[in-house]
Coordinates of C-alpha atoms and ligand atoms in Angstrom, one line a residue:
X280 CA 28.1 -6.1 36.5
X281 CA 28.5 -7.3 40.1
X282 CA 31.7 -8.2 41.7
X283 CA 30.3 -11.6 42.1
X284 CA 29.4 -12.2 38.5
X285 CA 33.1 -10.8 37.6
X286 CA 34.7 -13.3 39.9
X287 CA 32.6 -16.3 38.1
X288 CA 33.9 -14.9 34.6
X289 CA 37.5 -14.7 35.8
X290 CA 37.5 -18.2 37.0
X291 CA 36.1 -19.6 33.6
X292 CA 39.0 -21.0 31.4
X293 CA 39.3 -18.9 28.1
X294 CA 38.1 -21.7 26.0
X295 CA 34.6 -21.7 27.7
X296 CA 34.4 -18.1 27.1
X297 CA 35.1 -18.6 23.6
X298 CA 32.4 -21.2 23.4
X299 CA 29.9 -18.9 25.4
X300 CA 30.5 -16.1 22.8
X301 CA 30.3 -18.1 19.7
X302 CA 26.9 -19.4 21.1
X303 CA 25.5 -16.0 21.7
X304 CA 26.6 -15.0 18.2
X305 CA 24.9 -17.9 16.5
X306 CA 21.6 -17.3 18.4
X307 CA 21.7 -13.7 17.3
X308 CA 22.4 -14.7 13.6
X309 CA 19.4 -17.3 13.6
X310 CA 17.0 -14.4 15.0
X311 CA 18.2 -12.0 12.5
X312 CA 17.9 -14.3 9.7
X313 CA 14.5 -15.5 10.7
X314 CA 13.5 -11.8 10.9
X315 CA 14.8 -11.2 7.6
X316 CA 13.1 -14.3 5.9
X317 CA 9.8 -12.9 7.3
X318 CA 10.1 -9.6 5.8
X319 CA 10.8 -10.9 2.5
X320 CA 8.7 -13.9 2.4
X321 CA 6.1 -13.7 -0.5
X322 CA 2.6 -12.8 0.5
X323 CA 0.5 -15.8 0.1
X324 CA -2.4 -15.4 -2.3
X325 CA -5.8 -14.9 -0.6
X326 CA -8.0 -17.9 -0.5
X327 CA -11.6 -18.3 -0.5
X328 CA -13.6 -18.1 2.7
X329 CA -12.8 -21.4 4.2
X330 CA -13.2 -22.6 7.6
X331 CA -9.6 -21.6 8.3
X332 CA -10.2 -18.2 7.1
X333 CA -13.3 -17.9 9.4
X334 CA -11.1 -19.1 12.5
X335 CA -8.7 -16.4 11.3
X336 CA -11.4 -14.0 11.2
X337 CA -12.4 -15.0 14.6
X338 CA -8.9 -14.7 15.7
X339 CA -8.7 -11.1 14.4
X340 CA -11.9 -10.2 16.3
X341 CA -10.5 -11.5 19.6
X342 CA -7.9 -8.9 19.0
X343 CA -10.5 -6.3 18.7
X344 CA -10.0 -6.0 15.1
X345 CA -12.4 -5.7 12.5
X346 CA -13.8 -9.1 10.9
X347 CA -12.5 -8.2 7.3
X348 CA -9.1 -9.9 7.4
X349 CA -6.8 -9.5 4.5
X350 CA -6.2 -13.4 4.0
X351 CA -9.7 -13.7 2.5
X352 CA -10.0 -13.3 -1.4
X353 CA -13.2 -11.1 -1.6
X354 CA -15.2 -11.9 -4.6
X355 CA -18.6 -11.9 -5.5
X356 CA -18.6 -15.7 -4.8
X357 CA -17.4 -15.1 -1.2
X358 CA -20.2 -12.6 -0.7
X359 CA -22.7 -15.2 -1.7
X360 CA -21.1 -17.8 0.3
X361 CA -21.3 -15.7 3.4
X362 CA -25.0 -15.1 2.6
X363 CA -26.0 -18.9 2.0
X364 CA -23.7 -20.1 4.8
X365 CA -24.2 -17.4 7.6
X366 CA -27.6 -16.2 6.6
X367 CA -29.4 -18.8 4.9
X368 CA -32.7 -17.6 3.1
X369 CA -32.2 -13.8 4.2
X370 CA -33.7 -11.5 2.0
X371 CA -31.5 -8.5 1.0
X372 CA -33.0 -5.1 0.6
X373 CA -31.0 -2.2 -0.4
X374 CA -32.5 1.4 0.0
X375 CA -31.0 4.5 -1.6
X376 CA -32.2 7.7 -3.1
X377 CA -30.3 7.3 -6.4
X378 CA -31.3 4.4 -8.5
X379 CA -28.7 2.3 -10.3
X380 CA -30.5 2.5 -13.7
X381 CA -32.5 5.5 -15.0
X382 CA -34.7 5.2 -18.0
X383 CA -34.9 8.6 -19.8
X384 CA -36.6 9.8 -22.9
X385 CA -34.1 11.0 -25.4
X386 CA -34.7 13.7 -28.0
X387 CA -36.3 11.4 -30.5
X388 CA -38.6 10.1 -27.5
X389 CA -36.7 6.8 -27.6
X390 CA -36.1 5.4 -24.1
X391 CA -32.3 5.4 -23.2
X392 CA -30.7 3.7 -20.1
X393 CA -28.4 6.0 -18.0
X394 CA -26.2 4.8 -15.2
X395 CA -25.9 7.7 -12.9
X396 CA -22.4 9.3 -11.8
X397 CA -22.4 8.1 -8.5
X398 CA -19.9 6.4 -6.1
X399 CA -22.8 5.0 -4.1
X400 CA -24.2 3.4 -7.2
X401 CA -20.8 2.1 -8.5
X402 CA -20.2 0.3 -5.2
X403 CA -23.6 -1.1 -4.5
X404 CA -24.3 -2.3 -7.9
X405 CA -22.0 -5.3 -8.1
X406 CA -22.9 -6.0 -4.3
X407 CA -26.6 -6.2 -5.3
X408 CA -25.9 -8.2 -8.2
X409 CA -24.1 -10.7 -6.1
X410 CA -26.7 -10.9 -3.5
X411 CA -29.8 -10.7 -5.4
X412 CA -32.8 -9.1 -3.8
X413 CA -34.6 -5.9 -4.2
X414 CA -33.1 -2.4 -4.6
X415 CA -35.7 0.4 -3.7
X416 CA -35.0 3.8 -5.0
X417 CA -36.6 7.1 -6.3
X418 CA -37.6 6.7 -9.8
X419 CA -36.4 9.9 -11.2
X420 CA -36.1 9.2 -15.1
X421 CA -38.5 10.7 -17.5
X422 CA -39.2 7.2 -18.9
X423 CA -39.0 5.3 -15.4
X424 CA -42.8 4.9 -15.2
X425 CA -43.1 3.3 -18.4
X426 CA -40.5 0.7 -17.9
X427 CA -41.8 -0.7 -14.6
X428 CA -44.4 -3.5 -14.1
X429 CA -47.7 -3.1 -12.2
X430 CA -45.9 -3.2 -9.0
X431 CA -43.4 -0.5 -9.9
X432 CA -40.7 -3.2 -10.4
X433 CA -38.1 -3.8 -13.1
X434 CA -35.5 -6.5 -13.4
X435 CA -31.9 -5.2 -13.7
X436 CA -29.5 -5.1 -15.0
X437 CA -31.4 -5.1 -18.1
X438 CA -28.9 -7.2 -20.3
X439 CA -28.7 -9.8 -17.6
X440 CA -31.2 -9.3 -14.8
X441 CA -30.0 -10.7 -11.4
X442 CA -32.1 -8.2 -8.8
X443 CA -35.2 -6.3 -8.6
X444 CA -35.2 -2.5 -8.9
X445 CA -38.4 -1.2 -7.0
X446 CA -39.1 2.4 -7.7
X447 CA -40.7 5.1 -5.5
X448 CA -42.4 7.9 -7.1
X449 CA -42.1 11.4 -5.5
X450 CA -44.2 14.5 -6.5
X451 CA -42.1 17.7 -7.3
X452 CA -42.8 19.0 -3.9
X453 CA -41.6 15.9 -2.3
X454 CA -38.3 16.0 -4.3
X455 CA -37.9 19.6 -3.6
X456 CA -38.2 19.5 0.2
X457 CA -36.8 16.0 0.8
X458 CA -33.8 15.8 -1.7
X459 CA -32.9 19.3 -2.8
X460 CA -33.9 21.0 0.5
X461 CA -33.3 19.1 3.5
X462 CA -30.6 16.6 2.1
X463 CA -28.6 18.8 -0.2
X464 CA -29.3 22.3 1.2
X465 CA -29.2 21.2 5.0
X466 CA -27.3 17.9 5.6
X467 CA -24.8 18.1 2.6
X468 CA -23.2 21.5 3.6
X469 CA -23.4 20.5 7.3
X470 CA -21.5 17.3 6.9
X471 CA -18.9 18.6 4.5
X472 CA -16.2 21.2 5.5
X473 CA -16.4 23.3 2.4
X474 CA -17.7 26.4 4.2
X475 CA -21.1 26.5 2.4
X476 CA -23.6 27.5 4.8
X477 CA -26.4 24.9 5.3
X478 CA -30.0 26.0 5.2
X479 CA -32.5 24.3 7.5
X480 CA -36.2 25.1 6.8
X481 CA -39.0 23.4 8.9
X482 CA -41.1 22.6 5.6
X483 CA -38.1 20.7 4.3
X484 CA -37.6 18.9 7.4
X485 CA -41.5 17.8 7.4
X486 CA -41.3 16.5 3.7
X487 CA -38.0 14.7 4.5
X488 CA -39.9 13.0 7.3
X489 CA -42.8 12.2 5.2
X490 CA -40.5 10.9 2.2
X491 CA -38.6 8.7 4.7
X492 CA -41.9 7.3 6.0
X493 CA -42.9 6.6 2.2
X494 CA -39.6 4.5 1.9
X495 CA -40.2 2.7 5.1
X496 CA -43.8 1.6 3.7
X497 CA -42.0 0.4 0.5
X498 CA -39.4 -1.6 2.7
X499 CA -42.2 -3.3 4.5
X500 CA -44.2 -3.8 1.6
X501 CA -41.2 -5.3 -0.2
X502 CA -40.2 -7.6 2.7
X503 CA -41.1 -11.1 2.2
X504 CA -40.6 -12.1 5.7
X505 CA -40.2 -10.1 9.1
X506 CA -36.4 -10.5 9.2
X507 CA -34.8 -9.2 6.1
X508 CA -31.4 -7.5 5.9
X509 CA -32.0 -3.9 5.0
X510 CA -28.9 -1.9 3.7
X511 CA -30.2 1.9 4.1
X512 CA -27.8 4.1 2.1
X513 CA -26.7 7.7 3.1
X514 CA -28.0 11.0 4.4
X515 CA -31.4 10.9 2.4
X516 CA -32.5 8.5 5.1
X517 CA -31.4 9.4 8.6
X518 CA -35.1 8.6 9.9
X519 CA -35.6 5.5 7.9
X520 CA -34.0 2.9 10.2
X521 CA -36.0 3.8 13.2
X522 CA -39.2 3.8 11.1
X523 CA -38.2 0.1 9.7
X524 CA -37.2 -1.0 13.4
X525 CA -40.7 0.1 14.6
X526 CA -42.5 -2.0 11.8
X527 CA -40.0 -4.9 11.5
X528 CA -38.5 -5.4 14.7
X529 CA -36.5 -8.5 13.7
X530 CA -34.9 -6.9 10.8
X531 CA -31.0 -6.4 10.4
X532 CA -30.6 -2.7 9.5
X533 CA -27.3 -1.8 8.4
X534 CA -27.0 2.0 7.5
X535 CA -24.1 3.4 5.9
X536 CA -23.4 7.1 5.8
X537 CA -21.4 7.7 2.5
X538 CA -20.5 11.2 3.4
X539 CA -18.3 12.6 6.3
X540 CA -19.8 13.1 9.8
X541 CA -19.0 16.6 11.4
X542 CA -17.9 17.2 14.9
X543 CA -20.5 17.8 17.5
X544 CA -20.1 21.4 17.6
X545 CA -21.0 21.7 13.7
X546 CA -23.6 19.0 14.1
X547 CA -25.4 21.1 16.8
X548 CA -26.3 23.6 14.1
X549 CA -29.1 21.2 12.9
X550 CA -32.3 22.1 14.6
X551 CA -33.4 18.5 14.5
X552 CA -30.2 17.0 15.5
X553 CA -31.8 14.8 18.2
X554 CA -34.4 13.2 15.9
X555 CA -31.7 12.5 13.3
X556 CA -29.5 10.6 15.8
X557 CA -32.6 8.8 17.1
X558 CA -33.5 7.8 13.6
X559 CA -30.1 6.5 13.0
X560 CA -29.9 4.6 16.2
X561 CA -32.9 2.3 15.0
X562 CA -30.1 0.7 13.1
X563 CA -28.4 -2.5 14.1
X564 CA -25.0 -1.3 12.5
X565 CA -24.1 2.3 11.6
X566 CA -21.1 2.5 8.9
X567 CA -18.9 5.4 8.0
X568 CA -15.6 5.2 5.8
X569 CA -13.3 6.3 8.6
X570 CA -12.8 5.8 12.4
X571 CA -12.6 9.6 12.4
X572 CA -16.0 10.0 11.3
X573 CA -17.4 7.1 13.7
X574 CA -15.7 9.1 16.6
X575 CA -17.6 12.2 15.5
X576 CA -20.7 10.4 15.4
X577 CA -20.3 8.8 18.8
X578 CA -19.2 12.2 20.2
X579 CA -22.4 13.8 18.7
X580 CA -24.5 10.9 20.2
X581 CA -22.9 11.4 23.7
X582 CA -23.7 15.2 23.5
X583 CA -27.2 15.2 22.5
X584 CA -28.8 11.7 23.7
X585 CA -29.0 9.9 26.9
X586 CA -27.0 6.6 25.9
X587 CA -24.6 4.2 27.1
X588 CA -21.5 4.4 24.8
X589 CA -19.0 1.6 25.0
X590 CA -15.8 3.1 23.4
X591 CA -14.0 -0.2 23.3
X592 CA -16.6 -2.0 21.2
X593 CA -17.9 1.2 19.6
X594 CA -21.4 0.4 20.4
X595 CA -24.2 2.7 21.7
X596 CA -26.9 1.4 23.9
X597 CA -30.2 3.5 23.8
X598 CA -33.7 2.8 24.7
X599 CA -32.8 -0.7 25.5
X600 CA -31.2 -1.5 22.3
X601 CA -27.6 -1.4 21.1
X602 CA -26.0 -0.2 17.8
X603 CA -22.5 -1.0 16.5
X604 CA -20.6 2.2 14.9
X605 CA -17.8 0.8 12.7
X606 CA -15.7 2.1 9.9
X607 CA -16.0 -0.1 6.8
X608 CA -14.0 2.0 4.1
X609 CA -16.0 1.6 0.7
X610 CA -14.4 0.7 -2.4
X611 CA -15.0 -0.6 -6.1
X612 CA -15.4 -4.0 -7.8
X613 CA -12.0 -6.0 -8.4
X614 CA -11.3 -7.1 -10.8
X615 CA -13.3 -4.6 -12.9
X616 CA -15.6 -6.2 -15.2
X617 CA -15.6 -3.0 -17.4
X618 CA -11.6 -3.3 -17.7
X619 CA -11.8 -6.7 -19.2
X620 CA -13.6 -5.3 -22.2
X621 CA -11.5 -2.2 -22.6
X622 CA -9.0 -1.5 -25.2
X623 CA -5.2 -1.2 -24.2
X624 CA -3.7 1.8 -22.8
X625 CA -2.0 2.9 -25.7
X626 CA -5.2 2.9 -27.7
X627 CA -7.1 4.7 -25.0
X628 CA -4.2 7.4 -25.0
X629 CA -4.3 8.0 -28.7
X630 CA -8.1 8.0 -28.8
X631 CA -8.4 10.6 -26.0
X632 CA -5.6 12.6 -27.7
X633 CA -7.4 12.5 -31.0
X634 CA -10.9 13.5 -29.5
X635 CA -9.2 16.5 -27.8
X636 CA -6.6 17.5 -30.2
X637 CA -3.8 16.9 -28.2
X638 CA -0.1 16.0 -29.6
X639 CA 1.7 13.1 -28.2
X640 CA 4.1 15.3 -26.2
X641 CA 1.5 17.1 -24.2
X642 CA 1.0 15.6 -20.6
X643 CA -2.6 14.9 -19.8
X644 CA -3.8 15.7 -16.4
X645 CA -7.6 14.7 -15.6
X646 CA -10.1 15.4 -13.0
X647 CA -13.4 13.4 -13.0
X648 CA -16.4 14.3 -10.7
X649 CA -19.9 15.5 -10.4
X650 CA -19.9 19.4 -10.4
X651 CA -20.1 19.9 -6.7
X652 CA -18.5 22.5 -4.5
X653 CA -16.9 19.8 -2.3
X654 CA -14.8 18.6 -5.0
X655 CA -12.3 21.5 -5.1
X656 CA -12.3 22.1 -8.8
X657 CA -12.0 25.8 -8.5
X658 CA -8.9 25.3 -6.1
X659 CA -7.4 22.7 -8.5
X660 CA -7.6 25.6 -11.2
X661 CA -5.9 27.9 -8.8
X662 CA -3.0 25.2 -8.4
X663 CA -2.7 25.0 -12.2
X664 CA -2.6 28.9 -12.4
X665 CA 0.6 28.6 -10.0
X666 CA 2.3 26.1 -11.9
X667 CA 2.0 28.2 -15.1
X668 CA 3.1 31.3 -13.2
X669 CA 6.0 29.6 -11.5
X670 CA 6.9 27.4 -14.2
X671 CA 6.0 29.0 -17.6
X672 CA 8.2 26.3 -19.3
X673 CA 5.1 23.9 -18.8
X674 CA 2.8 26.3 -20.9
X675 CA 2.0 24.3 -23.9
X676 CA 3.2 21.1 -22.6
X677 CA 0.5 20.2 -20.1
X678 CA -3.5 20.1 -20.6
X679 CA -6.0 19.6 -18.0
X680 CA -9.2 17.8 -18.9
X681 CA -11.8 18.4 -16.3
X682 CA -14.9 16.1 -16.6
X683 CA -17.8 17.5 -14.5
X684 CA -21.0 15.5 -14.4
X685 CA -24.1 17.9 -14.1
X686 CA -25.4 17.6 -10.7
X687 CA -28.2 19.1 -8.4
X688 CA -28.4 21.9 -11.0
X689 CA -31.6 23.3 -9.4
X690 CA -29.7 24.6 -6.6
X691 CA -28.2 28.1 -6.7
X692 CA -24.9 27.0 -5.1
X693 CA -24.4 24.5 -8.0
X694 CA -25.4 26.8 -10.7
X695 CA -23.0 29.3 -9.3
X696 CA -20.3 26.8 -9.3
X697 CA -20.9 25.9 -12.8
X698 CA -20.5 29.5 -13.8
X699 CA -17.4 30.0 -11.7
X700 CA -15.7 27.0 -13.1
X701 CA -16.2 28.0 -16.7
X702 CA -15.4 31.5 -16.3
X703 CA -12.1 30.4 -14.5
X704 CA -11.2 27.9 -17.2
X705 CA -11.9 30.6 -20.0
X706 CA -9.5 32.9 -18.1
X707 CA -6.8 30.3 -17.8
X708 CA -7.2 29.7 -21.4
X709 CA -7.0 33.3 -22.6
X710 CA -3.9 34.0 -20.2
X711 CA -2.1 30.8 -21.1
X712 CA -3.5 29.4 -24.4
X713 CA -1.9 30.0 -27.9
X714 CA -2.1 28.8 -31.5
X715 CA -5.0 26.4 -30.7
X716 CA -3.5 25.2 -27.4
X717 CA -5.9 25.2 -24.6
X718 CA -4.4 24.4 -21.1
X719 CA -7.9 23.7 -19.7
X720 CA -10.8 21.6 -21.3
X721 CA -13.7 21.9 -19.1
X722 CA -16.3 19.3 -20.2
X723 CA -19.6 19.7 -18.0
X724 CA -21.3 16.4 -19.4
X725 CA -22.4 13.2 -18.2
X726 CA -19.8 10.4 -19.2
X727 CA -20.5 6.6 -19.1
X728 CA -18.3 4.4 -16.9
X729 CA -16.7 3.3 -19.9
X730 CA -15.8 6.8 -21.1
X731 CA -14.5 7.6 -17.8
X732 CA -12.2 4.5 -17.6
X733 CA -10.8 5.4 -21.2
X734 CA -9.9 8.9 -19.8
X735 CA -8.3 7.4 -16.8
X736 CA -6.2 5.1 -19.1
X737 CA -5.1 7.9 -21.0
X738 CA -4.1 10.0 -18.3
X739 CA -0.6 11.0 -17.1
X740 CA -1.8 12.4 -13.7
X741 CA -5.2 12.2 -12.1
X742 CA -6.2 15.1 -9.5
X743 CA -8.6 14.0 -6.9
X744 CA -8.3 17.2 -4.8
X745 CA -11.7 17.3 -3.1
X746 CA -12.1 19.7 -0.1
X747 CA -13.7 17.1 1.8
X748 CA -15.0 13.6 0.8
X749 CA -16.1 10.6 2.8
X750 CA -14.1 8.3 0.5
X751 CA -13.9 9.7 -3.3
X752 CA -14.0 6.5 -5.2
X753 CA -12.6 8.2 -8.2
X754 CA -9.2 7.8 -6.7
X755 CA -9.7 3.9 -6.6
X756 CA -11.2 3.7 -9.8
X757 CA -8.0 5.5 -11.5
X758 CA -5.8 3.1 -9.7
X759 CA -7.8 0.1 -11.0
X760 CA -7.9 1.4 -14.7
X761 CA -4.0 1.5 -14.7
X762 CA -3.2 -2.1 -15.2
X763 CA 0.0 -0.7 -16.8
X764 CA 1.1 0.6 -13.5
X765 CA 1.5 4.0 -15.0
X766 CA 0.1 7.3 -14.0
X767 CA 0.4 9.6 -10.8
X768 CA -2.4 10.3 -8.3
X769 CA -2.7 13.3 -6.6
X770 CA -5.0 13.0 -3.7
X771 CA -6.5 15.3 -1.2
X772 CA -5.7 14.7 2.5
X773 CA -9.3 15.4 3.1
X774 CA -10.6 12.5 1.1
X775 CA -11.1 9.2 2.8
X776 CA -9.2 7.4 0.2
X777 CA -5.9 9.1 1.5
X778 CA -6.1 6.9 4.6
X779 CA -5.5 4.0 2.1
X780 CA -3.7 5.0 -0.9
X781 CA -0.6 6.3 0.9
X782 CA 1.7 6.1 -2.2
X783 CA -0.4 8.8 -3.9
X784 CA 0.9 12.3 -3.8
X785 CA -1.1 13.7 -0.8
X786 CA -2.0 17.3 -1.2
X787 CA -4.0 20.0 0.7
X788 CA -6.2 21.5 -1.7
X789 CA -6.6 24.7 0.2
X790 CA -2.8 25.3 -0.5
X791 CA -2.5 26.1 -4.2
X792 CA 1.2 26.7 -3.9
X793 CA 2.1 23.2 -2.4
X794 CA -0.4 21.5 -4.7
X795 CA 1.2 23.0 -7.5
X796 CA 4.6 21.8 -6.4
X797 CA 3.0 18.1 -6.1
X798 CA 1.6 18.5 -9.6
X799 CA 5.2 19.4 -10.9
X800 CA 6.5 16.5 -8.9
X801 CA 3.7 14.2 -10.8
X802 CA 4.7 15.7 -14.2
X803 CA 8.2 14.8 -13.8
X804 CA 8.1 11.4 -11.9
X805 CA 10.1 8.7 -13.4
X806 CA 8.4 5.6 -14.7
X807 CA 10.0 3.5 -12.3
X808 CA 8.7 5.6 -9.6
X809 CA 5.1 5.9 -11.0
X810 CA 5.2 1.9 -11.1
X811 CA 6.4 1.3 -7.7
X812 CA 3.8 3.7 -6.3
X813 CA 1.0 2.4 -8.5
X814 CA 1.7 -1.3 -8.0
X815 CA 1.4 -0.9 -4.2
X816 CA -1.9 1.2 -4.4
X817 CA -3.2 -1.5 -6.8
X818 CA -2.6 -4.2 -4.1
X819 CA -4.3 -2.2 -1.6
X820 CA -7.7 -1.7 -3.9
X821 CA -7.5 -5.3 -4.9
X822 CA -7.4 -6.6 -1.1
X823 CA -9.7 -3.8 0.1
X824 CA -12.3 -4.3 -2.6
X825 CA -16.1 -3.6 -2.6
X826 CA -16.9 -7.1 -1.7
X827 CA -14.6 -7.0 1.4
X828 CA -16.6 -3.8 2.4
X829 CA -20.0 -5.3 2.0
X830 CA -18.8 -8.9 3.4
X831 CA -17.4 -7.2 6.6
X832 CA -20.8 -5.8 7.3
X833 CA -22.6 -8.8 6.5
X834 CA -20.3 -10.9 8.6
X835 CA -21.0 -8.6 11.6
X836 CA -24.6 -8.7 10.7
X837 CA -24.5 -12.5 10.7
X838 CA -23.1 -12.6 14.2
X839 CA -25.9 -10.2 15.2
X840 CA -28.4 -12.3 13.7
X841 CA -27.0 -15.6 15.4
X842 CA -27.2 -13.9 18.7
X843 CA -30.8 -13.4 18.2
X844 CA -31.5 -17.2 18.1
X845 CA -29.7 -18.1 21.4
X846 CA -31.5 -21.5 21.4
X847 CA -30.2 -22.5 18.2
X848 CA -26.9 -23.8 19.5
X849 CA -25.9 -25.8 16.4
X850 CA -25.8 -22.5 14.5
X851 CA -23.6 -20.8 16.9
X852 CA -20.2 -19.6 16.8
X853 CA -18.3 -20.5 19.9
X854 CA -18.5 -17.5 22.5
X855 CA -15.4 -15.3 21.7
X856 CA -14.4 -12.2 23.5
X857 CA -13.8 -8.9 21.9
X858 CA -15.4 -6.5 19.3
X859 CA -18.9 -7.6 17.9
X860 CA -18.9 -10.9 19.7
X861 CA -18.7 -9.3 23.3
X862 CA -22.0 -7.4 22.6
X863 CA -23.7 -10.8 21.9
X864 CA -23.3 -11.6 25.6
X865 CA -25.5 -8.4 26.6
X866 CA -29.1 -8.2 26.4
X867 CA -31.2 -5.9 24.1
X868 CA -28.9 -5.5 21.1
X869 CA -30.8 -3.5 18.4
X870 CA -32.3 -5.5 15.8
X871 CA -32.4 -8.7 17.6
Ligands
F6P964 O1 -21.3 10.1 -2.4 C1 -22.3 11.0 -2.0 C2 -23.6 11.0 -3.0 O2 -24.6 11.9 -2.4 C3 -24.2 9.7 -3.1 O3 -25.0 9.4 -2.1 C4 -24.8 10.0 -4.3 O4 -25.4 8.8 -4.9 C5 -23.9 10.8 -5.0 O5 -23.3 11.4 -4.2 C6 -24.4 11.5 -6.1 O6 -25.4 12.6 -5.9 P1 -26.8 12.7 -6.4 O7 -27.6 11.4 -6.2 O8 -27.4 13.8 -5.7 O9 -26.6 13.0 -7.7

């Protein structure tokens, strides 16, 4: 304080000093109470996508955030509304390798319907039901051909059809080279840090290219106009976006890569890296689950192609066109239609315990996944072994039910994993089992979604300890299934879901000792703590549901589409700075 200001204070009568001090105190008190009331204000329930919400979305975008603001109640209705309001008359075409409904012949030569174990299918199915349109996929079921019409189409879901499934037929050689070979022996291990060496064969690559072209032909044949919205799914179709772009320049192509994208050093292993990047950059939007994988993709493009990259917008201009690269974390249907028809938790608990001969006192830990080396099943068994060695008091008091849906069994790496998991489970049962008690139940069979939800509802702990996973929807499904707010989730730090479900017990699956410590923490967690954690995770999954995932991409696509018709001023958003919208002001956006 300067001597001048001290003079002023000294000259003030004491009464004025008192008034000044009490004024300052009141201002501070009001500010503190305002801050408190904000902190404790109830979260307003989300509303439908109203004009107000749209304005808010634009505000969010101005600040450089994604369009998927949390104040919108994302439902199938919201999604339909986006389509009818923002893209009237647009035809939606989904393309994936795996079909949502497989028709198989059972042992009695009867046709049975199978919904495959696939995160992609469980996420995309409610979306396609909401949007209608056509889903193009490989028809791999033994009764698939006998259940389609003369155009290879079948209306689904079978009990209440709302969209068309268009099946594409592949020969054994095509399936071998494109799916088993290039996609699953090449790209799958390349993109996952699981230390399985990728195999790249020129013949597989040629087949992959040919099959991508076959799907491009099918997309063009199914398109009812030249500006459809095509949702290309996953690593089976890296070349498809460019192939569609060449044939349907006005299409909006949204490509979603469901698995991680490696860093550029790892990606450089692929002999056809430039072609893969070129193919993907035929997309209007390229989506990943996490920003980390977006960054890896952009870094790979930067390293191997001549492009202009706008890091602020996350956009890449290449060959006169621009693609957006954004993170859209995938999710599940909320509320779950399936859950509405399920018995209560207590009933599920006793049913699963009865089925597996478990007494009421035994804690049940579950793992549910495809039998895949990225899922960390063997590492999980190591953590269980650690638990029994260091805490033998748990022997006889805990059982691990491992559901492993058979997957890609024609590949040696998967057959080897099957053997390894079974022999490890047998060994644990030999060492720690007694009098009919088996610590590990390994069930390598396909389960329906209903059966899986029954298991989630019966579990005390769910282990989602993948070595590397784009998202791992099992974590979100477990949370959705627990409307009783009980149960503990152990979640790998290397699964995309760990970026959202922060109240899970986050583990490093490579570290068996610390995973086993977390397991112990889960087994001994109080009901109150379980409930606190589960409630928060349920809020996250509710707000970030699969309609928000698809809706965010469609909103971004709608803005791209509006930019494509600059003369139609009436249909335009006001020009807004930032994110997607800034790109509208540039020429040559891909897909426009
Ligand atoms: O989540 C990755 C993924 O490859 C999906 O694309 C696929 O649907 C799922 O795993 C199951 O794999 P597959 O279709 O090879 O059985």
